[in-house]
């Protein structure tokens, strides 16, 4: 393998002994399909697993095929810190991600040769992901074969709008030029939910992020009973925190006025719609907590008369 591989695949794994081999094999198959086997490094980071995840990796792959890392003391640090360790420990022009229970499609790396290597002005390329249901209980919020992603081929302010309204690509569906991290930073380790959305919004705000232009998915999201993300009102709070941190970060950047204006307008719309939902679902405590958290970061967005009206109606039961 070259001293500086072209592409790094960062694979966080926690108690993934039954799926990690499948995940890594899908990376190898995609690299072979794109002619990038010799140019691709696979970095699996075990996040303090209590099962046989490390043993499964060592039995299936040698160190030249798949590098295995752990946190100091074999700690469980969470997915953000685990991905960040993979980013810091790898050395390549491009970085991609794959969770230990998901897989790449054979076309996953087509964008490297067709877009990134041809246009040095492109900072990142995103695609779509297809959902596979592996536990019947997951049909409540997901459908077999549905696409998970932005939903349209867009960039610039249109892309940022989609991301703010919680229409992101899957973590397994973006390929990032490494130098973009110097501008955006990496995953925020304070966030346990929507940490990926937070990074994607930063990338879209100051980077040239483009669609891969393919109608076919590039990765597979295997939905299982223990999958972390749960759709529903409970995650509104977590997403609000990610959005608030993004807004605070954006104000410190030299972003274009158009980007800043778009962010303010769409965050205000998201906040308004969310407060309406919380009001009618009688989630008064969360509604008031959300307005309070935003009143410090962005009082102009949080303390508008309409939002205060939602709070008053929620408190007095109307």
Short mmCIF file of C-alpha atoms in Angstrom, two decimals, residues 161-275:
data_model
loop_
_atom_site.label_atom_id
_atom_site.label_comp_id
_atom_site.label_asym_id
_atom_site.label_seq_id
_atom_site.Cartn_x
_atom_site.Cartn_y
_atom_site.Cartn_z
CA UNK A 161 -31.90 24.59 3.44
CA UNK A 162 -32.50 20.84 3.03
CA UNK A 163 -29.97 20.02 5.73
CA UNK A 164 -31.41 22.53 8.21
CA UNK A 165 -34.82 20.93 7.77
CA UNK A 166 -33.28 17.58 8.70
CA UNK A 167 -32.91 16.03 5.24
CA UNK A 168 -29.27 14.88 5.40
CA UNK A 169 -27.34 12.21 3.57
CA UNK A 170 -26.35 9.14 5.57
CA UNK A 171 -22.88 9.13 7.12
CA UNK A 172 -21.99 6.28 4.75
CA UNK A 173 -22.88 8.33 1.67
CA UNK A 174 -20.38 11.22 1.70
CA UNK A 175 -16.80 11.38 0.46
CA UNK A 176 -14.83 14.32 1.89
CA UNK A 177 -11.64 15.94 0.67
CA UNK A 178 -9.53 15.85 3.83
CA UNK A 179 -8.53 19.50 3.69
CA UNK A 180 -12.18 20.50 4.25
CA UNK A 181 -11.88 19.38 7.90
CA UNK A 182 -9.33 22.16 8.43
CA UNK A 183 -12.16 24.64 7.74
CA UNK A 184 -15.10 22.89 9.36
CA UNK A 185 -13.56 20.88 12.16
CA UNK A 186 -14.56 17.25 12.77
CA UNK A 187 -17.49 15.64 14.62
CA UNK A 188 -18.65 17.49 17.73
CA UNK A 189 -18.09 15.13 20.65
CA UNK A 190 -20.60 17.00 22.82
CA UNK A 191 -23.43 15.69 20.65
CA UNK A 192 -24.75 12.13 20.92
CA UNK A 193 -27.54 12.64 18.35
CA UNK A 194 -27.38 14.67 15.11
CA UNK A 195 -23.60 14.98 15.40
CA UNK A 196 -23.44 14.09 11.72
CA UNK A 197 -26.04 16.70 10.71
CA UNK A 198 -24.05 19.32 12.60
CA UNK A 199 -20.93 18.56 10.54
CA UNK A 200 -22.82 18.36 7.23
CA UNK A 201 -24.31 21.82 7.80
CA UNK A 202 -20.85 23.25 8.45
CA UNK A 203 -19.59 21.63 5.26
CA UNK A 204 -22.47 22.94 3.18
CA UNK A 205 -22.07 26.45 4.61
CA UNK A 206 -18.43 27.00 3.66
CA UNK A 207 -17.52 24.12 1.34
CA UNK A 208 -18.30 23.15 -2.23
CA UNK A 209 -20.45 20.08 -1.56
CA UNK A 210 -22.05 18.48 -4.63
CA UNK A 211 -24.32 15.52 -5.44
CA UNK A 212 -22.88 12.44 -7.12
CA UNK A 213 -25.50 12.67 -9.87
CA UNK A 214 -26.36 8.97 -9.64
CA UNK A 215 -29.94 7.66 -9.36
CA UNK A 216 -28.62 4.56 -7.59
CA UNK A 217 -27.83 4.40 -3.86
CA UNK A 218 -24.19 4.19 -2.79
CA UNK A 219 -24.71 2.56 0.61
CA UNK A 220 -27.14 0.46 2.62
CA UNK A 221 -28.56 1.42 6.02
CA UNK A 222 -29.35 -1.85 7.80
CA UNK A 223 -32.07 -0.94 10.27
CA UNK A 224 -31.95 -3.18 13.34
CA UNK A 225 -33.67 -3.27 16.71
CA UNK A 226 -30.65 -1.75 18.45
CA UNK A 227 -30.03 0.99 15.86
CA UNK A 228 -29.42 4.20 17.78
CA UNK A 229 -31.52 6.72 15.88
CA UNK A 230 -35.23 6.88 16.63
CA UNK A 231 -37.50 9.17 14.66
CA UNK A 232 -39.95 11.18 16.76
CA UNK A 233 -40.46 14.24 18.88
CA UNK A 234 -37.89 13.18 21.50
CA UNK A 235 -35.08 13.82 19.05
CA UNK A 236 -36.31 17.36 18.37
CA UNK A 237 -34.39 18.53 21.42
CA UNK A 238 -31.17 16.85 20.32
CA UNK A 239 -31.49 18.20 16.80
CA UNK A 240 -32.23 21.66 18.18
CA UNK A 241 -28.94 21.55 20.09
CA UNK A 242 -27.03 20.60 16.94
CA UNK A 243 -28.75 23.39 15.01
CA UNK A 244 -28.02 25.93 17.76
CA UNK A 245 -24.32 24.99 17.83
CA UNK A 246 -24.18 25.28 14.04
CA UNK A 247 -25.72 28.76 14.14
CA UNK A 248 -23.24 29.90 16.79
CA UNK A 249 -20.37 28.47 14.71
CA UNK A 250 -21.63 30.11 11.50
CA UNK A 251 -21.62 33.57 13.07
CA UNK A 252 -17.90 33.15 13.71
CA UNK A 253 -17.09 32.24 10.09
CA UNK A 254 -16.44 34.30 7.01
CA UNK A 255 -19.47 32.81 5.27
CA UNK A 256 -21.20 34.58 2.41
CA UNK A 257 -24.11 36.91 3.29
CA UNK A 258 -26.39 34.68 1.22
CA UNK A 259 -25.46 31.63 3.30
CA UNK A 260 -25.95 33.51 6.59
CA UNK A 261 -29.31 34.90 5.46
CA UNK A 262 -30.45 31.44 4.34
CA UNK A 263 -29.41 29.89 7.65
CA UNK A 264 -31.24 32.52 9.70
CA UNK A 265 -34.42 32.25 7.64
CA UNK A 266 -34.55 28.45 7.59
CA UNK A 267 -33.60 28.00 11.23
CA UNK A 268 -36.38 30.45 12.17
CA UNK A 269 -38.82 28.39 10.07
CA UNK A 270 -37.63 25.12 11.63
CA UNK A 271 -37.95 26.55 15.12
CA UNK A 272 -41.45 27.86 14.41
CA UNK A 273 -42.65 24.53 13.00
CA UNK A 274 -41.09 22.61 15.89
CA UNK A 275 -42.67 24.82 18.55
#
